[in-house]
């Protein structure tokens, strides 16, 4: 009769354990589903230095989107030893969007034939200190998020280099 009492206590323990396990399982399932849906909408991560060019009249990375006109008759630009011939013409209707997942230094490369080498970033004119007239580049720091590049003076943009900033 002592053994029968012992078995009864064991069953009670199992029932309690089963109830607790079921609740925990539901929580895990909900968490997994939420994480999965967020993963689909992330921006392209920047791993090391990224150079975006416009050969073939389209950006070479989906970090950059372009609304505007391309040309292959506006000179060239050399980026890291490679010469590029396709540019985005910086016109009043041109709008270039850059989405970065971290703070970066952005270098804009303009054409060898250009007299001006600047652009508006998020609606603000370039600082003179950002312009390198010898290299025909403009360098600005971008915080994480989406930024717009629009025309300041008429020129031609051949490439965008994004370099993560380590702080």
XYZ file of N, CA and C in Angstrom:
501
model
N 0.838 -1.199 0.000
C 0.000 0.000 0.000
C 0.871 1.246 0.000
N 2.116 1.178 0.575
C 3.045 2.316 0.576
C 3.484 2.656 -0.843
N 3.669 1.629 -1.672
C 4.119 1.870 -3.043
C 3.060 2.613 -3.848
N 1.800 2.259 -3.643
C 0.712 2.910 -4.357
C 0.705 4.410 -4.061
N 0.925 4.827 -2.837
C 0.946 6.253 -2.458
C 2.081 6.984 -3.174
N 3.217 6.321 -3.266
C 4.385 6.928 -3.901
C 4.094 7.214 -5.390
N 3.433 6.271 -6.075
C 3.111 6.436 -7.495
C 2.190 7.625 -7.700
N 1.263 7.805 -6.828
C 0.294 8.883 -6.930
C 1.007 10.240 -6.880
N 1.980 10.368 -6.004
C 2.732 11.628 -5.897
C 3.478 11.900 -7.200
N 4.055 10.890 -7.807
C 4.798 11.046 -9.053
C 3.919 11.585 -10.163
N 2.685 11.063 -10.269
C 1.787 11.531 -11.320
C 1.495 13.018 -11.165
N 1.288 13.454 -9.938
C 1.006 14.876 -9.693
C 2.153 15.740 -10.209
N 3.356 15.311 -9.969
C 4.524 16.080 -10.424
C 4.564 16.207 -11.937
N 4.248 15.113 -12.639
C 4.287 15.143 -14.099
C 3.259 16.120 -14.664
N 2.062 16.095 -14.110
C 1.014 16.987 -14.609
C 1.467 18.427 -14.505
N 2.045 18.820 -13.389
C 2.540 20.193 -13.207
C 3.608 20.519 -14.236
N 4.511 19.596 -14.435
C 5.610 19.814 -15.375
C 5.094 20.001 -16.797
N 4.103 19.222 -17.175
C 3.557 19.279 -18.517
C 2.923 20.643 -18.778
N 2.190 21.165 -17.829
C 1.534 22.476 -17.992
C 2.571 23.563 -18.216
N 3.630 23.538 -17.444
C 4.681 24.547 -17.544
C 5.373 24.449 -18.905
N 5.646 23.257 -19.385
C 6.323 23.062 -20.666
C 5.514 23.601 -21.820
N 4.213 23.410 -21.792
C 3.345 23.856 -22.865
C 3.382 25.381 -22.986
N 3.329 26.088 -21.885
C 3.361 27.553 -21.905
C 4.666 28.057 -22.494
N 5.744 27.445 -22.099
C 7.059 27.857 -22.575
C 7.168 27.658 -24.095
N 6.626 26.568 -24.597
C 6.680 26.279 -26.028
C 5.968 27.348 -26.840
N 4.807 27.804 -26.387
C 4.066 28.823 -27.125
C 4.879 30.112 -27.198
N 5.499 30.486 -26.108
C 6.312 31.704 -26.078
C 7.428 31.643 -27.098
N 8.086 30.520 -27.190
C 9.191 30.364 -28.131
C 8.724 30.514 -29.566
N 7.591 29.950 -29.881
C 7.047 30.010 -31.231
C 6.751 31.452 -31.625
N 6.150 32.219 -30.732
C 5.818 33.624 -31.020
C 7.102 34.412 -31.279
N 8.085 34.248 -30.429
C 9.351 34.969 -30.582
C 10.005 34.672 -31.915
N 10.011 33.432 -32.334
C 10.643 33.043 -33.592
C 9.972 33.696 -34.779
N 8.680 33.717 -34.772
C 7.924 34.291 -35.874
C 8.187 35.788 -35.989
N 8.233 36.503 -34.883
C 8.484 37.946 -34.908
C 9.871 38.226 -35.476
N 10.866 37.517 -34.992
C 12.231 37.707 -35.466
C 12.334 37.483 -36.966
N 11.650 36.494 -37.481
C 11.704 36.164 -38.900
C 11.167 37.283 -39.760
N 10.059 37.888 -39.378
C 9.465 38.925 -40.217
C 10.332 40.180 -40.202
N 10.989 40.489 -39.086
C 11.865 41.659 -39.051
C 13.072 41.442 -39.957
N 13.568 40.226 -40.025
C 14.749 39.919 -40.819
C 14.568 40.246 -42.290
N 13.368 40.123 -42.817
C 13.106 40.350 -44.235
C 13.230 41.802 -44.644
N 13.131 42.745 -43.708
C 13.085 44.154 -44.084
C 14.374 44.902 -43.745
N 15.462 44.190 -43.506
C 16.701 44.873 -43.133
C 17.378 45.457 -44.366
N 18.156 46.531 -44.164
C 18.905 47.122 -45.267
C 20.151 46.278 -45.520
N 20.720 46.451 -46.705
C 21.928 45.707 -47.051
C 23.044 46.121 -46.099
N 23.629 45.187 -45.366
C 24.691 45.573 -44.433
C 25.964 45.957 -45.182
N 26.666 46.934 -44.630
C 27.927 47.362 -45.211
C 29.039 46.610 -44.487
N 29.724 45.751 -45.243
C 30.827 44.968 -44.685
C 32.109 45.510 -45.285
N 32.882 46.252 -44.499
C 34.106 46.841 -45.034
C 33.764 47.948 -46.016
N 34.730 48.329 -46.843
C 34.535 49.412 -47.804
C 33.693 48.923 -48.984
N 32.686 49.730 -49.358
C 31.818 49.405 -50.492
C 31.961 50.517 -51.524
N 32.237 50.139 -52.777
C 32.295 51.111 -53.870
C 31.102 50.835 -54.784
N 30.281 51.876 -54.989
C 29.102 51.756 -55.851
C 29.364 52.577 -57.108
N 29.291 51.914 -58.270
C 29.475 52.607 -59.546
C 28.225 52.410 -60.399
N 28.216 53.009 -61.588
C 26.998 53.061 -62.397
C 27.181 52.449 -63.788
N 28.183 51.575 -63.949
C 28.399 50.922 -65.246
C 27.108 50.168 -65.623
N 26.728 50.243 -66.889
C 25.489 49.592 -67.317
C 24.265 50.420 -66.944
N 24.485 51.683 -66.579
C 23.399 52.625 -66.242
C 22.509 52.134 -65.108
N 23.163 51.568 -64.074
C 22.436 51.204 -62.859
C 23.457 51.105 -61.723
N 23.011 51.374 -60.489
C 23.957 51.256 -59.372
C 24.418 49.816 -59.207
N 25.686 49.629 -58.832
C 26.241 48.277 -58.682
C 25.850 47.637 -57.347
N 25.155 48.381 -56.482
C 24.686 47.832 -55.199
C 23.322 48.399 -54.886
N 22.474 47.590 -54.202
C 21.143 48.091 -53.839
C 21.174 49.004 -52.617
N 22.370 49.327 -52.118
C 22.505 50.348 -51.068
C 22.116 51.703 -51.658
N 22.305 51.849 -52.996
C 22.066 53.114 -53.687
C 20.939 52.948 -54.698
N 19.998 53.925 -54.711
C 18.984 53.966 -55.775
C 19.096 55.323 -56.464
N 18.870 55.327 -57.778
C 19.051 56.544 -58.571
C 17.778 56.876 -59.329
N 17.353 58.145 -59.208
C 16.332 58.698 -60.081
C 17.054 59.779 -60.872
N 17.270 59.537 -62.159
C 18.020 60.517 -62.946
C 18.547 59.907 -64.219
N 19.372 60.694 -64.909
C 19.899 60.297 -66.211
C 21.361 59.913 -66.111
N 21.732 58.920 -66.931
C 23.114 58.448 -66.979
C 23.759 58.935 -68.267
N 25.087 58.972 -68.270
C 25.814 59.334 -69.477
C 27.142 58.577 -69.507
N 27.618 58.307 -70.733
C 28.952 57.719 -70.898
C 29.833 58.696 -71.678
N 29.420 59.961 -71.775
C 30.142 60.958 -72.577
C 30.624 62.130 -71.732
N 30.805 61.926 -70.442
C 31.148 63.031 -69.539
C 32.520 62.852 -68.898
N 33.414 62.172 -69.614
C 34.752 61.966 -69.055
C 34.821 60.663 -68.286
N 35.779 60.585 -67.352
C 35.984 59.367 -66.573
C 36.278 59.750 -65.130
N 36.260 58.762 -64.283
C 36.716 58.929 -62.905
C 37.454 57.655 -62.531
N 38.534 57.805 -61.801
C 39.316 56.648 -61.368
C 39.101 56.448 -59.878
N 38.637 55.250 -59.529
C 38.379 54.898 -58.130
C 39.230 53.677 -57.806
N 40.133 53.838 -56.862
C 41.016 52.737 -56.439
C 41.709 52.068 -57.627
N 42.152 52.885 -58.590
C 42.922 52.359 -59.718
C 42.102 51.880 -60.898
N 40.772 51.860 -60.762
C 39.909 51.431 -61.873
C 39.229 52.652 -62.469
N 39.238 52.748 -63.790
C 38.625 53.877 -64.483
C 37.175 53.540 -64.856
N 36.269 54.478 -64.562
C 34.841 54.285 -64.854
C 34.389 55.348 -65.841
N 33.477 54.960 -66.757
C 33.034 55.872 -67.812
C 31.556 56.224 -67.725
N 30.780 55.543 -66.881
C 29.346 55.834 -66.773
C 29.093 56.659 -65.520
N 28.327 57.747 -65.701
C 28.031 58.612 -64.558
C 26.535 58.886 -64.463
N 26.168 59.435 -63.320
C 24.827 59.996 -63.139
C 24.990 61.498 -63.335
N 24.194 62.083 -64.258
C 24.261 63.522 -64.474
C 23.524 64.206 -63.318
N 24.231 65.105 -62.610
C 23.623 65.817 -61.489
C 22.821 66.994 -62.045
N 21.514 66.738 -62.250
C 20.588 67.726 -62.800
C 19.561 68.073 -61.729
N 18.717 69.066 -62.016
C 17.737 69.506 -61.007
C 16.791 68.382 -60.595
N 16.530 67.442 -61.503
C 15.592 66.347 -61.197
C 16.277 65.122 -60.594
N 17.616 65.129 -60.536
C 18.361 63.956 -60.057
C 18.166 63.771 -58.553
N 17.893 62.538 -58.146
C 17.778 62.227 -56.722
C 18.403 60.845 -56.511
N 19.420 60.820 -55.675
C 20.116 59.566 -55.374
C 19.903 59.278 -53.894
N 19.475 58.066 -53.592
C 19.215 57.673 -52.207
C 20.270 56.654 -51.773
N 20.823 56.870 -50.571
C 21.849 55.977 -50.026
C 21.369 55.519 -48.649
N 21.244 54.203 -48.448
C 20.796 53.678 -47.155
C 21.937 52.905 -46.510
N 22.350 53.362 -45.327
C 23.475 52.727 -44.630
C 23.020 52.207 -43.275
N 23.561 51.048 -42.891
C 23.164 50.408 -41.626
C 24.095 50.787 -40.479
N 25.045 51.711 -40.756
C 25.978 52.154 -39.714
C 26.545 53.494 -40.158
N 27.264 54.164 -39.253
C 27.914 55.427 -39.595
C 29.027 55.155 -40.598
N 29.056 55.960 -41.691
C 30.069 55.766 -42.730
C 30.632 57.117 -43.180
N 31.823 57.043 -43.753
C 32.390 58.164 -44.489
C 32.032 57.907 -45.952
N 31.373 58.872 -46.596
C 30.950 58.705 -47.987
C 31.791 59.617 -48.868
N 32.444 59.027 -49.860
C 33.244 59.797 -50.808
C 32.542 59.733 -52.156
N 32.217 60.917 -52.700
C 31.597 61.015 -54.020
C 32.704 61.311 -55.029
N 32.711 60.564 -56.132
C 33.724 60.731 -57.175
C 33.087 61.397 -58.397
N 33.658 62.556 -58.785
C 33.135 63.303 -59.928
C 34.060 63.151 -61.129
N 33.573 63.595 -62.300
C 34.270 63.356 -63.551
C 35.504 64.210 -63.763
N 36.426 63.655 -64.549
C 37.676 64.339 -64.870
C 37.427 65.654 -65.605
N 36.307 65.746 -66.322
C 36.015 66.940 -67.111
C 35.158 67.952 -66.332
N 34.754 67.633 -65.130
C 33.868 68.528 -64.371
C 34.610 69.739 -63.805
N 33.923 70.883 -63.813
C 34.476 72.102 -63.217
C 34.054 72.221 -61.755
N 32.947 71.592 -61.407
C 32.448 71.614 -60.020
C 32.398 70.182 -59.504
N 32.601 70.029 -58.205
C 32.606 68.685 -57.601
C 31.870 68.764 -56.276
N 30.551 68.870 -56.353
C 29.787 68.972 -55.112
C 28.386 68.428 -55.310
N 27.685 68.267 -54.197
C 26.303 67.814 -54.222
C 25.679 68.200 -52.891
N 24.352 68.286 -52.885
C 23.646 68.513 -51.626
C 23.405 67.164 -50.963
N 23.648 67.098 -49.667
C 23.376 65.886 -48.898
C 22.227 66.211 -47.963
N 21.115 65.486 -48.106
C 19.919 65.732 -47.296
C 19.503 67.209 -47.369
N 19.656 67.801 -48.573
C 19.204 69.175 -48.791
C 20.199 70.249 -48.399
N 21.361 69.876 -47.859
C 22.345 70.869 -47.423
C 23.509 70.952 -48.404
N 23.924 72.200 -48.710
C 25.078 72.392 -49.589
C 26.328 71.798 -48.964
N 27.250 71.408 -49.820
C 28.520 70.839 -49.365
C 29.359 71.914 -48.694
N 30.048 71.528 -47.636
C 31.021 72.425 -47.010
C 32.263 72.466 -47.891
N 32.895 73.641 -47.994
C 34.105 73.755 -48.811
C 35.177 72.768 -48.360
N 35.227 72.500 -47.066
C 36.236 71.578 -46.537
C 36.014 70.147 -47.008
N 34.806 69.835 -47.487
C 34.496 68.476 -47.942
C 35.019 68.212 -49.354
N 35.359 69.297 -50.087
C 35.714 69.176 -51.495
C 37.230 69.038 -51.664
N 37.643 68.063 -52.467
C 39.046 67.923 -52.850
C 39.107 68.161 -54.361
N 39.502 69.396 -54.755
C 39.481 69.776 -56.171
C 40.518 69.017 -56.988
N 41.597 68.569 -56.357
C 42.627 67.818 -57.075
C 42.113 66.417 -57.416
N 41.548 65.753 -56.425
C 41.037 64.388 -56.633
C 39.644 64.392 -57.270
N 39.001 65.577 -57.279
C 37.616 65.719 -57.769
C 36.669 64.822 -56.973
N 36.783 64.935 -55.645
C 35.929 64.164 -54.742
C 35.309 65.089 -53.710
N 34.291 64.563 -53.066
C 33.647 65.234 -51.941
C 33.430 64.174 -50.873
N 33.815 64.475 -49.628
C 33.716 63.501 -48.542
C 32.828 64.038 -47.429
N 31.866 63.241 -47.010
C 30.984 63.610 -45.892
C 30.774 62.381 -45.010
N 30.410 62.629 -43.759
C 30.077 61.538 -42.845
C 28.569 61.401 -42.794
N 28.077 60.172 -42.940
C 26.639 59.893 -42.862
C 26.364 59.062 -41.622
N 25.307 59.421 -40.891
C 24.843 58.588 -39.785
C 24.023 57.450 -40.381
N 23.769 56.416 -39.572
C 22.921 55.285 -39.985
C 21.571 55.827 -40.459
N 21.057 55.277 -41.565
C 19.752 55.692 -42.085
C 19.806 55.902 -43.588
N 18.775 56.577 -44.119
C 18.671 56.836 -45.553
C 18.946 58.320 -45.805
N 19.802 58.587 -46.784
C 20.199 59.956 -47.098
C 19.988 60.219 -48.579
N 19.784 61.511 -48.936
C 19.593 61.857 -50.339
C 20.756 62.709 -50.824
N 21.128 62.467 -52.072
C 22.142 63.261 -52.759
C 21.424 63.940 -53.919
N 21.475 65.271 -53.964
C 20.831 66.024 -55.047
C 21.821 67.052 -55.599
N 21.437 67.696 -56.691
C 22.345 68.625 -57.376
C 22.576 69.880 -56.546
N 23.834 70.274 -56.443
C 24.181 71.611 -55.944
C 24.598 72.426 -57.162
N 25.688 72.036 -57.819
C 26.088 72.605 -59.101
C 26.080 71.468 -60.125
N 25.965 71.832 -61.395
C 25.945 70.815 -62.435
C 27.295 70.107 -62.488
N 27.262 68.796 -62.328
C 28.465 67.967 -62.424
C 28.005 66.532 -62.654
N 28.950 65.611 -62.651
C 28.648 64.226 -62.993
C 29.252 63.294 -61.949
N 28.383 62.455 -61.380
C 28.812 61.555 -60.302
C 29.118 60.174 -60.880
N 30.371 59.727 -60.714
C 30.810 58.446 -61.283
C 30.825 57.314 -60.267
N 30.931 57.654 -58.992
C 30.991 56.582 -58.008
C 30.807 57.104 -56.597
N 30.451 56.192 -55.705
C 30.257 56.490 -54.294
C 31.010 55.423 -53.510
N 31.901 55.867 -52.635
C 32.617 54.913 -51.776
C 32.100 55.106 -50.347
N 31.753 54.001 -49.706
C 31.256 54.024 -48.326
C 32.254 53.277 -47.455
N 32.771 53.982 -46.448
C 33.774 53.388 -45.562
C 33.233 53.458 -44.129
N 33.009 52.302 -43.489
C 32.489 52.334 -42.114
C 33.415 53.148 -41.180
N 32.776 53.933 -40.311
C 33.516 54.746 -39.344
C 33.569 53.975 -38.027
N 34.777 53.728 -37.535
C 34.906 53.049 -36.241
C 35.140 54.124 -35.188
N 34.316 54.102 -34.154
C 34.390 55.145 -33.130
C 34.886 54.578 -31.835
